[in-house]
Amino acid sequence: MYLGLDLGTSGVKALLIDDGQNVIGSGHGSLDVSRPHPGWSEQDPAHWVAACETAISELKASHPKELAAVKGIGLSGQMHGATLLDASDKVLRPCILWNDTRSHVEAAALDAEPRFRKLTGNIVFPGFTAPKLTWVKEHEAKVFAAVAKVLLPKDYLRLWLTGEHISEMSDSAGTSWLDVGKRGWASELLAATSLDEKHMPSLVEGTAKAGALRSELASKWGIAAGIPIAGGAGDNAASACGMGTVGAGNAFVSLGTSGVLFAANASYLPNPESAVHTFCHALPATWHQMGVILSATDSLNWLSEITGKSARELTGELGDTLKAPTGVTFLPYLSGERTPHNDSAIRGSFTGLAHESSRAVLTQAVLEGVAFAFRDSLEALKKAGTTLTRVTAIGGGSRSRYWLKAVATALQVPVDIPTDGDFGAAFGAARLGLIAATGADPLAVCTAPATDATIEPDAGLGGAFADAYQRYRGLYPAIRSATA
């Protein structure tokens, strides 16, 4: 048996798989987010430990014999969080989370220094770790002076599990301190934030052994002491391991609350100017790129609230046959946009409305607008040297065949729908635990799920969608200039 632990923002999931990668059982522990000021987002690391204990206790209650057979553990987790420890590993303040925006001024200042984009291959976003430390230095000087180690959230769990300060490449790539091409800490970037390598954990690959389970915890859970903990991965890279998106050219499109177009790469292909994330993957000598849109299913949920109809009812009104764009265009920038604009101030819009613009027309425009936002990410990936020939769809929005047809036609690539199953970050973490424990070939373990169906681009509507996309592209600068 192999255990995957995924530390999310809203909870910890513990997932148990056997050596055939069959899911045996799972447990869950809930988490809350503290928002003491507007734009702040924090969690107490002690709550992560408690939630992990709850998840494993739940798993032990339902599958005690299977849990006792665990031979390896993998970790995944929310990225970018700043967990600050003193010389005794005492937590100095609540962890500043990925969606905390207090350090936007500090992020802009760091991003203005060319070496950050040059070495990390990414814009310094406010959510990344480095600007948070600059904020702490400027606003909580006593805390900063006491910092001995900075850990990412899942690596604080590793410290609790193993007693060691270790991280891995995929998560560390989101700190703005990693030389992403060379897969190592960049001393000059650390120095720019008044830190050095002694403040950082040691680094391993996500498939490598990164500590061993402490005997105290092993005894409590009925697991053998000393079993290996894998390096693991940040949440998106772990999900990619679960989906088998690990080889060059493999990609998935995630239609969740936000949207992600994720592509695996065999080489380092940065393009920070287009707001594409370029990070190390969890597998050695592998990288990945992500285009991120901030409101995917959130856009449809917004329309659902406005109309009083459920998302399912709205998409049901469109039927299953893809329709030509009507001339009504929706920009899905309800909370700003990441790729390709890096614009937190822009907001969404409908244009082209007329008397005949029915509720179904608005729904169609929303689905098309999100599809065109993914097309923006696809174009940004192309500029970075990545060409995709097909993608696999995941996330709640992928239940709408109409939406997938719109995405396939907007992207002009086939969209594969996987068979039902749990292919998320906890499953990917369990796979990494299996690899670390057994030395198995990562590519042989991180395989893709079977494909249930494939949605091909609608050839008859390709031209109409291309025209509608150009109209969509022209609207961002027009709306920006009118609202700036």
Coordinates of C-alpha atoms in Angstrom, one line a residue:
M1 CA 0.0 0.0 0.0
Y2 CA 1.0 3.6 -0.6
L3 CA -0.3 6.8 1.0
G4 CA -0.8 10.1 -0.7
L5 CA -1.3 13.2 1.5
D6 CA -2.6 16.4 -0.2
L7 CA -2.6 19.6 1.8
G8 CA -5.2 21.8 0.1
T9 CA -6.5 25.2 1.2
S10 CA -9.8 23.8 2.5
G11 CA -8.6 20.4 3.8
V12 CA -6.1 17.5 3.9
K13 CA -6.9 14.4 1.9
A14 CA -5.3 11.1 2.7
L15 CA -5.6 8.5 -0.2
L16 CA -4.5 4.9 0.0
I17 CA -3.6 2.9 -3.2
D18 CA -2.3 -0.6 -3.6
D19 CA 0.6 -1.7 -5.7
G20 CA -1.7 -2.0 -8.7
Q21 CA -2.6 1.7 -8.2
N22 CA -6.2 0.9 -7.3
V23 CA -7.8 3.4 -4.8
I24 CA -8.5 1.5 -1.6
G25 CA -9.8 4.3 0.6
S26 CA -9.5 7.9 1.7
G27 CA -9.9 10.2 4.7
H28 CA -10.3 13.9 5.0
G29 CA -9.6 16.7 7.6
S30 CA -11.1 20.1 7.1
L31 CA -9.3 23.5 7.2
D32 CA -10.5 27.1 7.4
V33 CA -8.8 30.3 6.1
S34 CA -8.3 33.3 8.3
R35 CA -8.7 36.7 6.7
P36 CA -7.8 39.3 9.4
H37 CA -7.6 42.2 6.8
P38 CA -8.8 42.7 3.3
G39 CA -6.6 40.9 0.8
W40 CA -5.0 38.8 3.6
S41 CA -5.3 35.0 3.7
E42 CA -3.6 32.9 6.4
Q43 CA -3.6 29.5 8.1
D44 CA -2.1 28.2 11.3
P45 CA 0.3 25.3 10.4
A46 CA -0.8 23.5 13.6
H47 CA -4.2 23.2 11.9
W48 CA -2.5 21.4 9.0
V49 CA -1.1 18.8 11.4
A50 CA -4.5 18.4 13.1
A51 CA -6.3 18.0 9.7
C52 CA -3.7 15.4 8.6
E53 CA -4.2 13.5 11.9
T54 CA -8.0 13.6 11.3
A55 CA -7.6 12.3 7.7
I56 CA -5.3 9.5 8.7
S57 CA -7.4 8.5 11.7
E58 CA -10.5 8.3 9.4
L59 CA -8.5 6.1 7.0
K60 CA -7.3 3.9 9.9
A61 CA -10.8 3.5 11.2
S62 CA -12.1 2.2 7.8
H63 CA -9.0 0.4 6.5
P64 CA -6.7 -0.5 9.5
K65 CA -5.0 -3.6 7.8
E66 CA -4.4 -1.7 4.5
L67 CA -2.9 1.3 6.3
A68 CA -0.6 -1.0 8.2
A69 CA 0.7 -2.3 4.8
V70 CA 1.9 1.2 3.7
K71 CA 5.4 1.1 2.3
G72 CA 5.8 4.7 1.0
I73 CA 4.2 8.1 1.4
G74 CA 4.0 11.0 -1.0
L75 CA 3.1 14.6 -0.4
S76 CA 1.4 17.3 -2.4
G77 CA 0.1 20.7 -1.4
Q78 CA -1.0 24.2 -2.0
M79 CA 1.9 26.2 -3.4
H80 CA 3.6 29.5 -2.5
G81 CA 2.7 29.7 1.2
A82 CA 5.3 31.3 3.5
T83 CA 5.7 29.2 6.6
L84 CA 8.3 30.9 8.9
L85 CA 10.2 29.0 11.6
D86 CA 12.7 30.0 14.2
A87 CA 15.9 28.1 15.1
S88 CA 13.9 25.7 17.2
D89 CA 11.4 25.0 14.4
K90 CA 8.7 27.0 16.2
V91 CA 6.2 28.7 13.9
L92 CA 6.7 32.5 14.1
R93 CA 3.4 33.7 12.6
P94 CA 0.4 32.2 10.6
C95 CA 1.4 31.0 7.2
I96 CA 0.7 33.6 4.4
L97 CA -1.1 31.7 1.7
W98 CA -1.0 31.6 -2.1
N99 CA -4.1 33.8 -2.5
D100 CA -2.9 36.5 -0.1
T101 CA -2.3 39.8 -2.0
R102 CA -0.8 42.0 0.7
S103 CA 2.6 41.9 -1.0
H104 CA 1.6 43.4 -4.3
V105 CA 3.9 46.4 -3.9
E106 CA 6.9 44.2 -2.9
A107 CA 6.1 41.8 -5.8
A108 CA 6.2 44.6 -8.3
A109 CA 9.5 45.9 -6.9
L110 CA 11.1 42.5 -7.2
D111 CA 9.7 41.9 -10.6
A112 CA 11.2 45.1 -11.8
E113 CA 14.7 43.6 -11.2
P114 CA 15.5 41.7 -14.4
R115 CA 17.4 38.9 -12.7
F116 CA 14.1 37.5 -11.2
R117 CA 12.4 36.8 -14.5
K118 CA 15.8 35.8 -16.0
L119 CA 16.5 33.1 -13.4
T120 CA 13.0 32.0 -12.4
G121 CA 11.4 32.2 -15.8
N122 CA 8.3 33.7 -14.2
I123 CA 6.7 37.0 -13.3
V124 CA 7.0 37.7 -9.5
F125 CA 3.3 37.5 -8.6
P126 CA 2.1 38.8 -5.2
G127 CA 1.0 35.2 -4.4
F128 CA 4.6 33.9 -4.6
T129 CA 6.7 33.4 -1.6
A130 CA 9.6 35.8 -2.0
P131 CA 7.6 39.1 -1.9
K132 CA 5.8 37.8 1.2
L133 CA 9.2 37.7 3.0
T134 CA 10.0 41.2 1.9
W135 CA 6.6 42.3 3.3
V136 CA 7.4 40.6 6.6
K137 CA 10.8 42.3 6.7
E138 CA 9.2 45.7 6.2
H139 CA 6.1 45.3 8.4
E140 CA 7.1 42.6 11.0
A141 CA 10.8 43.2 11.5
K142 CA 11.1 41.2 14.7
V143 CA 9.5 38.2 13.1
F144 CA 11.8 38.5 10.1
A145 CA 14.9 38.7 12.3
A146 CA 13.9 35.4 14.0
V147 CA 13.4 33.5 10.7
A148 CA 15.7 30.5 10.5
K149 CA 13.8 28.4 7.9
V150 CA 11.2 29.2 5.3
L151 CA 9.1 26.2 4.3
L152 CA 6.2 25.6 1.9
P153 CA 3.0 24.2 3.4
K154 CA 3.5 20.5 2.4
D155 CA 7.1 20.7 3.6
Y156 CA 6.0 21.8 7.0
L157 CA 4.0 18.6 7.1
R158 CA 7.2 16.7 6.0
L159 CA 9.0 18.3 9.0
W160 CA 6.3 17.0 11.3
L161 CA 6.5 13.5 9.6
T162 CA 10.2 13.2 9.4
G163 CA 12.0 15.9 11.4
E164 CA 13.8 17.2 8.3
H165 CA 13.8 20.4 6.3
I166 CA 13.4 19.2 2.7
S167 CA 11.6 20.4 -0.4
E168 CA 11.4 19.5 -4.0
M169 CA 11.6 21.2 -7.4
S170 CA 8.0 21.7 -8.5
D171 CA 6.8 23.5 -5.3
S172 CA 10.1 25.4 -4.9
A173 CA 9.7 26.8 -8.5
G174 CA 6.8 28.9 -7.2
T175 CA 8.8 30.8 -4.6
S176 CA 10.7 33.2 -6.9
W177 CA 14.0 32.0 -5.4
L178 CA 14.6 28.9 -7.6
D179 CA 16.8 28.9 -10.7
V180 CA 14.1 26.9 -12.6
G181 CA 16.4 26.0 -15.5
K182 CA 19.2 24.7 -13.2
R183 CA 16.8 23.3 -10.6
G184 CA 18.6 24.8 -7.6
W185 CA 18.3 27.8 -5.2
A186 CA 19.5 31.1 -6.7
S187 CA 21.7 32.7 -4.1
E188 CA 21.5 36.2 -5.7
L189 CA 17.7 36.1 -5.6
L190 CA 17.7 35.0 -2.0
A191 CA 20.2 37.9 -1.2
A192 CA 17.8 40.3 -2.9
T193 CA 15.3 39.5 -0.1
S194 CA 17.9 39.5 2.7
L195 CA 18.1 35.7 2.9
D196 CA 20.5 32.9 1.9
E197 CA 20.5 29.2 1.3
K198 CA 20.7 28.4 5.0
H199 CA 17.2 29.7 5.3
M200 CA 16.0 27.2 2.7
P201 CA 15.3 23.5 2.9
S202 CA 17.5 21.1 1.0
L203 CA 16.2 20.1 -2.4
V204 CA 15.4 16.7 -4.0
E205 CA 13.4 15.6 -7.0
G206 CA 9.7 14.8 -6.4
T207 CA 10.3 11.0 -7.0
A208 CA 13.2 10.8 -4.6
K209 CA 13.3 9.8 -0.9
A210 CA 13.0 12.9 1.3
G211 CA 13.0 11.7 4.8
A212 CA 11.6 8.7 6.7
L213 CA 8.5 8.4 8.9
R214 CA 9.2 9.1 12.6
S215 CA 8.7 6.1 14.9
E216 CA 6.3 8.0 17.2
L217 CA 3.8 8.6 14.3
A218 CA 4.4 5.2 12.9
S219 CA 3.4 3.6 16.2
K220 CA 0.3 5.8 16.5
W221 CA -0.9 4.9 13.0
G222 CA 0.2 1.2 13.0
I223 CA 2.6 1.8 10.1
A224 CA 6.3 0.5 9.9
A225 CA 8.7 3.2 11.2
G226 CA 11.3 4.5 8.7
I227 CA 9.3 4.1 5.5
P228 CA 10.3 6.7 2.9
I229 CA 8.5 10.0 2.3
A230 CA 8.8 11.0 -1.3
G231 CA 9.8 14.6 -2.3
G232 CA 6.3 15.0 -3.7
A233 CA 5.0 17.9 -5.7
G234 CA 3.0 21.2 -5.7
D235 CA -0.7 20.6 -6.2
N236 CA -0.8 21.1 -10.0
A237 CA 2.3 19.0 -10.7
A238 CA 0.9 16.3 -8.4
S239 CA -2.4 16.4 -10.3
A240 CA -0.5 16.0 -13.5
C241 CA 1.3 12.9 -12.1
G242 CA -2.2 11.6 -11.2
M243 CA -3.4 12.3 -14.8
G244 CA -0.3 10.9 -16.4
T245 CA 0.6 14.4 -17.8
V246 CA 4.3 13.9 -17.5
G247 CA 5.7 13.4 -21.0
A248 CA 6.5 16.2 -23.5
G249 CA 3.4 17.3 -25.4
N250 CA 1.0 15.8 -22.9
A251 CA -1.5 18.4 -21.6
F252 CA -4.8 18.8 -19.6
V253 CA -7.3 21.5 -19.5
S254 CA -9.0 22.0 -16.1
L255 CA -12.5 23.5 -16.1
G256 CA -12.7 24.2 -12.4
T257 CA -13.5 27.4 -10.4
S258 CA -10.4 28.8 -12.1
G259 CA -9.0 27.3 -15.3
V260 CA -5.7 25.8 -16.1
L261 CA -4.1 24.7 -19.3
F262 CA -1.2 22.5 -18.2
A263 CA 1.5 21.2 -20.5
A264 CA 4.5 18.9 -19.6
N265 CA 7.9 19.7 -21.2
A266 CA 11.1 17.9 -21.6
S267 CA 13.1 21.2 -21.5
Y268 CA 12.9 24.5 -19.8
L269 CA 10.8 26.9 -22.0
P270 CA 10.2 30.2 -20.1
N271 CA 7.9 33.0 -21.4
P272 CA 7.2 35.3 -18.4
E273 CA 6.0 38.2 -20.6
S274 CA 2.8 36.3 -21.4
A275 CA 2.2 35.4 -17.7
V276 CA 2.7 31.7 -18.4
H277 CA 3.9 29.8 -15.3
T278 CA 7.1 27.8 -16.1
F279 CA 7.9 25.4 -13.3
C280 CA 9.9 22.3 -12.7
H281 CA 7.8 19.1 -12.9
A282 CA 7.8 16.5 -10.1
L283 CA 9.8 14.1 -12.4
P284 CA 13.5 14.6 -13.0
A285 CA 14.7 16.6 -16.1
T286 CA 11.1 17.6 -16.7
W287 CA 9.3 20.9 -16.6
H288 CA 5.8 22.2 -17.1
Q289 CA 4.0 25.3 -18.2
M290 CA 0.6 26.5 -17.1
G291 CA -1.7 29.1 -18.5
V292 CA -4.1 30.2 -15.7
I293 CA -7.5 31.9 -16.1
L294 CA -9.1 33.1 -12.9
S295 CA -12.8 32.6 -13.6
A296 CA -13.8 29.4 -15.5
T297 CA -16.8 27.7 -14.0
D298 CA -17.0 30.7 -11.7
S299 CA -18.2 32.6 -14.8
L300 CA -21.1 30.2 -15.3
N301 CA -21.9 30.2 -11.6
W302 CA -22.1 34.0 -11.7
L303 CA -24.6 33.8 -14.6
S304 CA -26.5 31.1 -12.6
E305 CA -26.8 33.5 -9.6
I306 CA -28.0 36.3 -11.9
T307 CA -30.6 34.3 -13.8
G308 CA -31.8 32.0 -10.9
K309 CA -31.1 29.0 -13.0
S310 CA -28.6 26.2 -12.1
A311 CA -25.5 25.8 -14.2
R312 CA -26.9 22.5 -15.5
E313 CA -30.2 24.1 -16.5
L314 CA -28.3 26.9 -18.3
T315 CA -26.1 24.5 -20.3
G316 CA -29.1 22.2 -20.9
E317 CA -30.9 25.0 -22.8
L318 CA -28.2 24.9 -25.4
G319 CA -28.6 21.2 -26.2
D320 CA -25.7 19.1 -27.4
T321 CA -25.2 20.5 -30.9
L322 CA -22.5 23.3 -31.0
K323 CA -23.8 26.5 -32.4
A324 CA -22.1 29.3 -34.3
P325 CA -21.1 32.3 -32.1
T326 CA -24.0 34.9 -32.1
G327 CA -22.0 38.1 -32.0
V328 CA -22.5 38.5 -28.3
T329 CA -19.0 38.2 -26.6
F330 CA -18.2 37.7 -22.9
L331 CA -14.9 38.5 -21.3
P332 CA -14.5 36.2 -18.2
Y333 CA -12.5 38.7 -16.2
L334 CA -14.7 38.7 -13.1
S335 CA -11.8 38.9 -10.8
G336 CA -9.0 40.1 -13.2
E337 CA -7.0 37.8 -15.3
R338 CA -3.6 36.0 -15.1
T339 CA -2.6 34.6 -18.5
P340 CA -1.8 36.4 -20.8
H341 CA -2.6 39.8 -19.3
N342 CA -1.4 39.7 -15.6
D343 CA -4.1 42.3 -14.9
S344 CA -5.8 42.2 -11.5
A345 CA -7.8 45.4 -12.3
I346 CA -9.6 44.3 -15.5
R347 CA -13.2 43.2 -15.1
G348 CA -15.6 41.2 -17.3
S349 CA -18.1 42.4 -19.8
F350 CA -20.8 41.4 -22.3
T351 CA -20.7 43.2 -25.7
G352 CA -22.9 42.9 -28.7
L353 CA -26.2 42.7 -26.8
A354 CA -29.4 43.2 -28.7
H355 CA -33.2 42.9 -28.0
E356 CA -33.0 39.3 -29.2
S357 CA -30.2 38.3 -26.8
S358 CA -31.9 35.6 -24.8
R359 CA -30.7 33.9 -21.7
A360 CA -29.4 31.0 -23.9
V361 CA -27.4 33.5 -26.0
L362 CA -25.8 34.8 -22.8
T363 CA -25.0 31.3 -21.6
Q364 CA -23.5 30.5 -25.0
A365 CA -21.3 33.6 -24.8
V366 CA -20.1 32.7 -21.3
L367 CA -19.0 29.2 -22.4
E368 CA -17.3 30.6 -25.5
G369 CA -15.6 33.4 -23.5
V370 CA -14.0 30.8 -21.2
A371 CA -13.0 28.7 -24.2
F372 CA -11.4 31.8 -25.8
A373 CA -9.6 32.5 -22.6
F374 CA -8.1 29.0 -22.8
R375 CA -7.2 29.8 -26.4
D376 CA -5.2 32.8 -25.1
S377 CA -3.3 30.4 -22.8
L378 CA -2.7 28.1 -25.8
E379 CA -1.3 31.0 -27.8
A380 CA 0.9 32.0 -24.9
L381 CA 2.3 28.4 -24.6
K382 CA 3.0 28.5 -28.4
K383 CA 5.1 31.6 -27.9
A384 CA 7.0 29.7 -25.3
G385 CA 7.7 26.9 -27.7
T386 CA 5.0 24.4 -26.7
T387 CA 2.6 23.1 -29.3
L388 CA -0.3 20.9 -28.2
T389 CA -2.0 18.3 -30.4
R390 CA -4.6 17.2 -27.9
V391 CA -5.7 17.8 -24.3
T392 CA -7.5 15.8 -21.6
A393 CA -10.4 17.6 -19.8
I394 CA -10.9 17.5 -16.1
G395 CA -12.8 19.6 -13.6
G396 CA -16.5 20.1 -12.9
G397 CA -17.1 22.1 -16.2
S398 CA -16.0 19.1 -18.2
R399 CA -19.4 17.4 -17.5
S400 CA -20.9 19.7 -20.1
R401 CA -20.3 18.2 -23.6
Y402 CA -21.4 21.5 -25.2
W403 CA -18.7 23.3 -23.3
L404 CA -16.1 20.7 -24.3
K405 CA -17.1 21.1 -27.9
A406 CA -16.7 24.8 -27.7
V407 CA -13.2 24.3 -26.1
A408 CA -12.1 21.8 -28.7
T409 CA -13.3 24.1 -31.5
A410 CA -11.7 27.2 -30.0
L411 CA -8.4 25.4 -29.4
Q412 CA -8.6 23.4 -32.7
V413 CA -7.4 20.3 -30.9
P414 CA -9.2 17.1 -29.8
V415 CA -10.3 17.0 -26.2
D416 CA -10.2 13.6 -24.5
I417 CA -12.6 12.7 -21.7
P418 CA -11.1 10.2 -19.2
T419 CA -13.0 7.4 -17.6
D420 CA -14.3 8.0 -14.2
G421 CA -11.8 7.8 -11.3
D422 CA -9.8 9.8 -8.8
F423 CA -6.8 11.3 -10.6
G424 CA -6.2 14.3 -8.4
A425 CA -3.3 15.6 -6.4
A426 CA -3.6 13.0 -3.6
F427 CA -3.5 10.2 -6.2
G428 CA -0.4 11.8 -7.8
A429 CA 1.2 12.0 -4.4
A430 CA 0.5 8.4 -3.7
R431 CA 2.1 7.5 -7.1
L432 CA 5.2 9.5 -6.1
G433 CA 5.3 7.6 -2.8
L434 CA 5.2 4.3 -4.7
I435 CA 8.1 5.4 -6.9
A436 CA 10.2 6.6 -4.0
A437 CA 9.6 3.4 -2.1
T438 CA 10.2 0.9 -5.0
G439 CA 12.4 2.7 -7.4
A440 CA 9.9 2.0 -10.2
D441 CA 10.2 3.9 -13.5
P442 CA 8.2 7.1 -13.1
L443 CA 6.9 7.0 -16.7
A444 CA 5.7 3.5 -16.1
V445 CA 3.8 4.5 -12.9
C446 CA 2.4 7.9 -14.0
T447 CA 0.3 6.7 -16.9
A448 CA -2.8 8.4 -18.3
P449 CA -6.3 7.0 -17.5
A450 CA -8.2 5.3 -20.2
T451 CA -10.1 7.7 -22.5
D452 CA -13.9 7.3 -22.4
A453 CA -14.6 9.6 -25.4
T454 CA -13.0 12.2 -27.6
I455 CA -14.5 15.5 -28.6
E456 CA -13.2 16.7 -32.0
P457 CA -13.2 20.3 -33.2
D458 CA -16.3 21.1 -35.2
A459 CA -14.8 21.6 -38.7
G460 CA -17.9 23.3 -40.0
L461 CA -17.7 26.0 -37.3
G462 CA -13.9 26.5 -37.2
G463 CA -14.0 29.7 -39.3
A464 CA -16.8 31.2 -37.2
F465 CA -15.0 30.5 -34.0
A466 CA -11.8 31.9 -35.4
D467 CA -13.6 35.1 -36.3
A468 CA -15.2 35.3 -32.9
Y469 CA -11.8 34.8 -31.2
Q470 CA -10.4 37.7 -33.0
R471 CA -13.3 39.8 -31.9
Y472 CA -12.7 38.6 -28.3
R473 CA -9.0 39.5 -28.6
G474 CA -9.8 43.0 -29.7
L475 CA -12.0 43.7 -26.7
Y476 CA -9.4 43.5 -23.9
P477 CA -7.5 46.6 -24.9
A478 CA -10.8 48.4 -25.7
I479 CA -12.3 47.6 -22.3
R480 CA -9.0 48.3 -20.5
S481 CA -8.6 51.7 -22.0
A482 CA -12.2 52.6 -21.3
T483 CA -12.0 51.5 -17.6
A484 CA -8.4 52.3 -16.7

